Amino acid sequence: HYSRHCHLLSLSTSRNMQRYTSLFALARNVAKNARMLSTSQNVLGSKMTVREAINTALKEELERDKSVFILGEEVAQYDGAYKVTKNLWKTFGDEQVMDTPIAEMGFTGIAIGAAMAGQRPICEFMTFNFAMQAVDQIMNSAAKTHYMSNGRVNVPILFRGPNGASAGVAAQHSQDYAPWYANCPGLKVTAPWSTEDARGLTKAGIRDNDPVVQLENELMYGVSMETSDEAMSSDFIIPIGKAKIEREGTDVTLVSYSISVGDCLDAAEILAKEGISCEVINLRSLRPIDDECIFKSVKKTNHLVTVDRAWP
């Protein structure tokens, strides 16, 4: 009796497993098709994620200029740790999309040397916390060469990757390096918030003849936003050093960059219910910084609050 009971239980378990396996397979296919449909609609329509905005900008620049190439950890065959470089290796191959060893100082030096030789590398850091291994290359080799060569050598390179805190990545992976890079002469520093920022600043950074550090935010990659037809143009560029007023107001100026721009817009909504009108400035660029935009706003509001997630 015990043996028969075990046999029946085994058969039942086997049938259930087969049933569950079929259901899981069906669910995977539905999810896969939904993701494909979502990606297609987002890229072609008026909404897209920040991840897609950067990806499409990279793709267009790789197509436009064969001297542009991407290198970094897992950027090629794995499609990038955060899938920002998805399908680029499949499209452009090893010559323009290159996986590197886990050796930030090494591949950063290779990228800077290539820039000095006339190429336009995009050097991706899996996180800017790992760029600490290469900070000498960035702040000394890349940032200072144009000055030390008396203007004879340009270093057209874009350093990009996620910066700042994310979900559950602990202290060593959660630092915001914006103040560090923004205080380094010779670098231009950008920090996109919206999909429009992501496309326009990525393209501007690639085409610039100076080294550009683009500080993205991991939590923003999956955020979907309305994207204008103008921003979807292959020639859309946001000038480095120009801020944008995201919300006009009269009582207080809120100045921020990257993910904290969203914090300011949320705060502005809450304060509006209390009769306080906030003007929200999205800096977009941290070096050079758009002083004129800030001064003009503060002359109107007479109050200024700066908002960020960096070290105090």
Short mmCIF file of C-alpha atoms in Angstrom, two decimals:
data_model
loop_
_atom_site.label_atom_id
_atom_site.label_comp_id
_atom_site.label_asym_id
_atom_site.label_seq_id
_atom_site.Cartn_x
_atom_site.Cartn_y
_atom_site.Cartn_z
CA HIS A 1 0.00 0.00 0.00
CA TYR A 2 2.81 2.39 0.91
CA SER A 3 4.65 1.53 -2.33
CA ARG A 4 1.51 2.12 -4.43
CA HIS A 5 0.88 5.43 -2.66
CA CYS A 6 4.44 6.57 -3.43
CA HIS A 7 4.03 5.50 -7.07
CA LEU A 8 0.79 7.46 -7.42
CA LEU A 9 2.37 10.47 -5.72
CA SER A 10 5.29 10.26 -8.13
CA LEU A 11 2.96 10.14 -11.13
CA SER A 12 0.97 13.07 -9.78
CA THR A 13 4.13 15.08 -9.15
CA SER A 14 5.44 14.25 -12.62
CA ARG A 15 2.17 15.35 -14.28
CA ASN A 16 2.13 18.55 -12.22
CA MET A 17 5.74 19.30 -13.16
CA GLN A 18 4.92 18.79 -16.83
CA ARG A 19 1.89 21.05 -16.46
CA TYR A 20 3.94 23.73 -14.65
CA THR A 21 6.75 23.47 -17.21
CA SER A 22 4.26 24.07 -20.02
CA LEU A 23 2.77 27.02 -18.17
CA PHE A 24 6.19 28.52 -17.48
CA ALA A 25 7.16 28.10 -21.15
CA LEU A 26 3.93 29.83 -22.21
CA ALA A 27 4.55 32.64 -19.71
CA ARG A 28 8.11 33.12 -20.97
CA ASN A 29 6.90 33.38 -24.57
CA VAL A 30 4.19 35.88 -23.64
CA ALA A 31 6.70 37.97 -21.67
CA LYS A 32 9.24 37.80 -24.51
CA ASN A 33 6.66 38.92 -27.09
CA ALA A 34 5.45 41.68 -24.77
CA ARG A 35 9.01 42.95 -24.31
CA MET A 36 9.63 42.91 -28.07
CA LEU A 37 6.38 44.75 -28.73
CA SER A 38 7.09 47.23 -25.93
CA THR A 39 10.59 47.97 -27.23
CA SER A 40 9.36 48.39 -30.79
CA GLN A 41 6.56 50.73 -29.76
CA ASN A 42 8.72 52.75 -27.38
CA VAL A 43 11.51 53.40 -29.87
CA LEU A 44 9.19 54.21 -32.77
CA GLY A 45 6.57 56.10 -30.78
CA SER A 46 6.57 59.09 -28.46
CA LYS A 47 7.67 57.18 -25.34
CA MET A 48 10.95 55.45 -24.63
CA THR A 49 13.10 54.56 -21.65
CA VAL A 50 16.31 56.34 -20.72
CA ARG A 51 18.13 53.08 -21.51
CA GLU A 52 16.66 53.07 -25.03
CA ALA A 53 17.47 56.76 -25.46
CA ILE A 54 21.17 56.18 -24.80
CA ASN A 55 21.19 52.98 -26.87
CA THR A 56 19.67 54.64 -29.93
CA ALA A 57 22.04 57.60 -29.63
CA LEU A 58 25.03 55.24 -29.50
CA LYS A 59 23.75 53.27 -32.49
CA GLU A 60 23.28 56.39 -34.60
CA GLU A 61 26.76 57.71 -33.78
CA LEU A 62 28.41 54.35 -34.53
CA GLU A 63 26.65 54.40 -37.92
CA ARG A 64 27.51 58.04 -38.62
CA ASP A 65 31.24 57.91 -37.84
CA LYS A 66 33.39 54.80 -38.19
CA SER A 67 36.05 56.31 -35.89
CA VAL A 68 33.55 55.91 -33.03
CA PHE A 69 33.86 52.68 -31.05
CA ILE A 70 32.76 51.36 -27.65
CA LEU A 71 34.88 49.41 -25.20
CA GLY A 72 34.30 48.19 -21.67
CA GLU A 73 33.37 45.22 -19.54
CA GLU A 74 30.56 43.09 -21.01
CA VAL A 75 29.52 45.77 -23.52
CA ALA A 76 29.61 43.43 -26.54
CA GLN A 77 28.40 39.83 -26.42
CA TYR A 78 26.51 40.29 -23.11
CA ASP A 79 24.82 43.51 -24.38
CA GLY A 80 26.11 45.50 -21.40
CA ALA A 81 25.57 44.96 -17.68
CA TYR A 82 22.51 47.24 -17.85
CA LYS A 83 21.67 46.43 -21.50
CA VAL A 84 22.48 49.97 -22.64
CA THR A 85 24.62 48.54 -25.47
CA LYS A 86 22.03 45.93 -26.44
CA ASN A 87 22.43 44.57 -29.99
CA LEU A 88 25.28 46.96 -30.84
CA TRP A 89 27.89 44.21 -31.08
CA LYS A 90 25.57 42.15 -33.26
CA THR A 91 25.17 45.15 -35.57
CA PHE A 92 28.70 46.60 -35.68
CA GLY A 93 30.95 43.69 -34.75
CA ASP A 94 34.28 43.50 -32.96
CA GLU A 95 35.81 46.55 -34.66
CA GLN A 96 33.38 49.02 -33.09
CA VAL A 97 32.12 47.21 -29.96
CA MET A 98 34.81 45.57 -27.84
CA ASP A 99 34.69 43.55 -24.63
CA THR A 100 37.60 44.16 -22.26
CA PRO A 101 39.06 42.33 -19.28
CA ILE A 102 38.21 43.55 -15.77
CA ALA A 103 41.07 46.06 -15.87
CA GLU A 104 39.75 49.63 -15.73
CA MET A 105 43.14 51.37 -15.72
CA GLY A 106 44.24 49.31 -18.72
CA PHE A 107 41.27 49.73 -21.04
CA THR A 108 40.85 53.40 -20.06
CA GLY A 109 44.46 54.01 -21.06
CA ILE A 110 43.89 52.20 -24.37
CA ALA A 111 40.82 54.37 -25.04
CA ILE A 112 42.68 57.61 -24.25
CA GLY A 113 45.57 56.59 -26.50
CA ALA A 114 43.13 55.83 -29.31
CA ALA A 115 41.53 59.27 -28.84
CA MET A 116 44.94 60.95 -29.08
CA ALA A 117 45.50 59.03 -32.34
CA GLY A 118 42.29 60.38 -33.91
CA GLN A 119 39.61 57.87 -32.91
CA ARG A 120 36.47 58.71 -30.90
CA PRO A 121 36.18 56.05 -28.19
CA ILE A 122 33.25 55.59 -25.85
CA CYS A 123 34.67 54.14 -22.65
CA GLU A 124 31.95 52.49 -20.56
CA PHE A 125 32.41 51.84 -16.86
CA MET A 126 30.07 49.22 -15.42
CA THR A 127 29.74 51.78 -12.62
CA PHE A 128 31.72 54.92 -11.90
CA ASN A 129 32.67 53.34 -8.59
CA PHE A 130 34.95 51.08 -10.67
CA ALA A 131 36.38 54.12 -12.46
CA MET A 132 38.29 54.77 -9.23
CA GLN A 133 40.77 52.23 -10.62
CA ALA A 134 41.29 54.50 -13.63
CA VAL A 135 40.98 57.96 -12.09
CA ASP A 136 44.65 58.76 -12.80
CA GLN A 137 44.08 58.08 -16.49
CA ILE A 138 40.93 60.21 -16.54
CA MET A 139 42.10 63.20 -14.50
CA ASN A 140 45.73 63.30 -15.61
CA SER A 141 46.08 61.72 -19.05
CA ALA A 142 42.69 62.63 -20.56
CA ALA A 143 41.92 65.91 -18.82
CA LYS A 144 45.37 67.56 -19.00
CA THR A 145 46.84 66.49 -22.36
CA HIS A 146 45.27 69.28 -24.44
CA TYR A 147 46.68 71.91 -22.06
CA MET A 148 50.09 70.26 -21.64
CA SER A 149 50.48 69.88 -25.42
CA ASN A 150 49.80 73.60 -25.85
CA GLY A 151 46.59 72.77 -27.70
CA ARG A 152 48.21 70.45 -30.24
CA VAL A 153 46.64 67.19 -29.01
CA ASN A 154 42.90 66.69 -28.60
CA VAL A 155 41.39 63.84 -26.58
CA PRO A 156 37.87 63.28 -27.99
CA ILE A 157 36.54 60.59 -25.65
CA LEU A 158 33.26 59.93 -23.83
CA PHE A 159 33.48 58.23 -20.45
CA ARG A 160 30.01 56.98 -19.52
CA GLY A 161 28.19 54.66 -17.12
CA PRO A 162 25.95 54.64 -14.03
CA ASN A 163 26.80 56.93 -11.13
CA GLY A 164 25.28 57.32 -7.67
CA ALA A 165 23.22 55.06 -5.45
CA SER A 166 21.01 52.28 -6.76
CA ALA A 167 18.88 49.58 -5.13
CA GLY A 168 20.67 47.14 -2.84
CA VAL A 169 24.21 47.62 -4.16
CA ALA A 170 25.84 48.63 -0.85
CA ALA A 171 28.20 51.46 0.06
CA GLN A 172 31.04 50.70 -2.35
CA HIS A 173 28.69 50.84 -5.35
CA SER A 174 26.54 53.80 -4.31
CA GLN A 175 28.73 56.89 -4.54
CA ASP A 176 27.97 60.01 -6.57
CA TYR A 177 31.22 61.28 -8.08
CA ALA A 178 29.74 64.39 -9.70
CA PRO A 179 31.60 66.86 -7.39
CA TRP A 180 34.93 65.12 -8.09
CA TYR A 181 34.73 65.26 -11.86
CA ALA A 182 33.04 68.67 -11.96
CA ASN A 183 36.04 70.16 -10.15
CA CYS A 184 38.65 68.71 -12.55
CA PRO A 185 39.97 71.22 -15.12
CA GLY A 186 40.07 69.83 -18.64
CA LEU A 187 36.97 67.67 -18.33
CA LYS A 188 33.44 68.40 -19.45
CA VAL A 189 30.84 66.74 -17.22
CA THR A 190 27.22 65.95 -18.06
CA ALA A 191 24.44 64.30 -16.05
CA PRO A 192 21.29 63.41 -18.02
CA TRP A 193 17.88 63.07 -16.40
CA SER A 194 15.28 62.69 -19.17
CA THR A 195 15.26 60.69 -22.40
CA GLU A 196 15.80 63.96 -24.24
CA ASP A 197 18.87 64.66 -22.09
CA ALA A 198 20.14 61.12 -22.62
CA ARG A 199 20.00 61.32 -26.42
CA GLY A 200 21.20 64.89 -26.82
CA LEU A 201 24.04 64.76 -24.29
CA THR A 202 25.30 61.34 -25.42
CA LYS A 203 25.62 62.59 -28.98
CA ALA A 204 27.21 65.85 -27.86
CA GLY A 205 29.74 63.97 -25.74
CA ILE A 206 30.76 61.69 -28.62
CA ARG A 207 31.17 64.57 -31.08
CA ASP A 208 33.04 66.87 -28.67
CA ASN A 209 36.80 67.23 -29.16
CA ASP A 210 37.46 67.27 -25.40
CA PRO A 211 37.09 64.46 -22.84
CA VAL A 212 33.51 64.25 -21.55
CA VAL A 213 32.35 62.40 -18.44
CA GLN A 214 28.67 61.40 -18.65
CA LEU A 215 27.25 60.45 -15.26
CA GLU A 216 24.09 58.41 -15.74
CA ASN A 217 21.89 56.89 -13.06
CA GLU A 218 21.04 53.19 -12.86
CA LEU A 219 17.60 53.81 -11.36
CA MET A 220 16.70 56.00 -14.34
CA TYR A 221 17.55 53.45 -17.05
CA GLY A 222 14.13 51.79 -16.95
CA VAL A 223 12.10 55.00 -16.60
CA SER A 224 9.89 55.70 -19.62
CA MET A 225 9.22 59.29 -20.73
CA GLU A 226 7.59 61.21 -23.53
CA THR A 227 10.21 61.99 -26.18
CA SER A 228 9.70 64.73 -28.76
CA ASP A 229 10.13 64.20 -32.49
CA GLU A 230 12.95 66.76 -32.36
CA ALA A 231 14.83 64.68 -29.77
CA MET A 232 14.43 61.58 -31.96
CA SER A 233 16.24 63.24 -34.86
CA SER A 234 19.64 61.72 -35.64
CA ASP A 235 21.14 65.22 -35.54
CA PHE A 236 19.63 66.21 -32.18
CA ILE A 237 22.33 67.55 -29.86
CA ILE A 238 22.09 69.37 -26.53
CA PRO A 239 24.93 71.89 -26.21
CA ILE A 240 27.17 71.00 -23.28
CA GLY A 241 26.91 73.77 -20.68
CA LYS A 242 23.25 74.65 -21.26
CA ALA A 243 20.67 74.03 -18.51
CA LYS A 244 16.93 73.62 -19.01
CA ILE A 245 14.07 75.05 -16.99
CA GLU A 246 11.81 72.01 -16.48
CA ARG A 247 9.14 73.98 -14.59
CA GLU A 248 8.69 77.72 -14.34
CA GLY A 249 7.97 79.37 -10.99
CA THR A 250 8.18 82.65 -9.08
CA ASP A 251 8.90 81.95 -5.39
CA VAL A 252 11.95 79.68 -5.18
CA THR A 253 14.52 78.16 -7.56
CA LEU A 254 15.33 74.45 -7.24
CA VAL A 255 18.55 73.47 -9.01
CA SER A 256 19.52 69.85 -9.58
CA TYR A 257 20.86 67.22 -11.99
CA SER A 258 20.27 63.59 -12.92
CA ILE A 259 17.74 61.62 -10.84
CA SER A 260 17.30 64.45 -8.33
CA VAL A 261 15.58 66.57 -10.97
CA GLY A 262 12.63 64.22 -10.50
CA ASP A 263 12.79 64.83 -6.74
CA CYS A 264 12.55 68.57 -7.38
CA LEU A 265 9.58 68.22 -9.72
CA ASP A 266 7.79 66.06 -7.14
CA ALA A 267 8.53 68.63 -4.43
CA ALA A 268 7.28 71.42 -6.69
CA GLU A 269 3.96 69.61 -7.12
CA ILE A 270 3.54 69.28 -3.35
CA LEU A 271 4.54 72.90 -2.64
CA ALA A 272 2.19 74.18 -5.34
CA LYS A 273 -0.71 72.89 -3.22
CA GLU A 274 0.57 75.11 -0.42
CA GLY A 275 0.73 78.16 -2.66
CA ILE A 276 4.51 78.08 -3.24
CA SER A 277 5.61 78.38 -6.86
CA CYS A 278 8.88 76.55 -7.63
CA GLU A 279 11.10 77.00 -10.64
CA VAL A 280 13.00 73.76 -11.38
CA ILE A 281 16.31 73.89 -13.26
CA ASN A 282 17.81 70.75 -14.77
CA LEU A 283 21.53 71.55 -15.02
CA ARG A 284 22.27 68.83 -17.58
CA SER A 285 25.94 69.89 -17.50
CA LEU A 286 28.04 70.25 -14.36
CA ARG A 287 31.18 71.49 -16.10
CA PRO A 288 30.77 73.97 -17.60
CA ILE A 289 27.77 74.99 -15.49
CA ASP A 290 25.09 77.34 -16.84
CA ASP A 291 25.54 80.20 -14.37
CA GLU A 292 23.46 82.57 -16.48
CA CYS A 293 20.36 80.36 -16.26
CA ILE A 294 20.68 80.08 -12.47
CA PHE A 295 21.37 83.80 -11.91
CA LYS A 296 18.42 84.82 -14.09
CA SER A 297 16.08 82.53 -12.15
CA VAL A 298 17.28 83.65 -8.72
CA LYS A 299 16.88 87.30 -9.69
CA LYS A 300 13.21 86.46 -10.20
CA THR A 301 12.60 84.20 -7.17
CA ASN A 302 15.18 85.58 -4.67
CA HIS A 303 15.51 82.08 -3.17
CA LEU A 304 17.74 79.16 -4.14
CA VAL A 305 17.79 75.50 -3.08
CA THR A 306 20.32 73.04 -4.55
CA VAL A 307 19.37 69.36 -4.53
CA ASP A 308 21.66 66.37 -5.15
CA ARG A 309 22.58 62.93 -3.80
CA ALA A 310 26.32 63.46 -3.57
CA TRP A 311 28.52 63.71 -0.49
CA PRO A 312 27.91 66.90 1.52
#
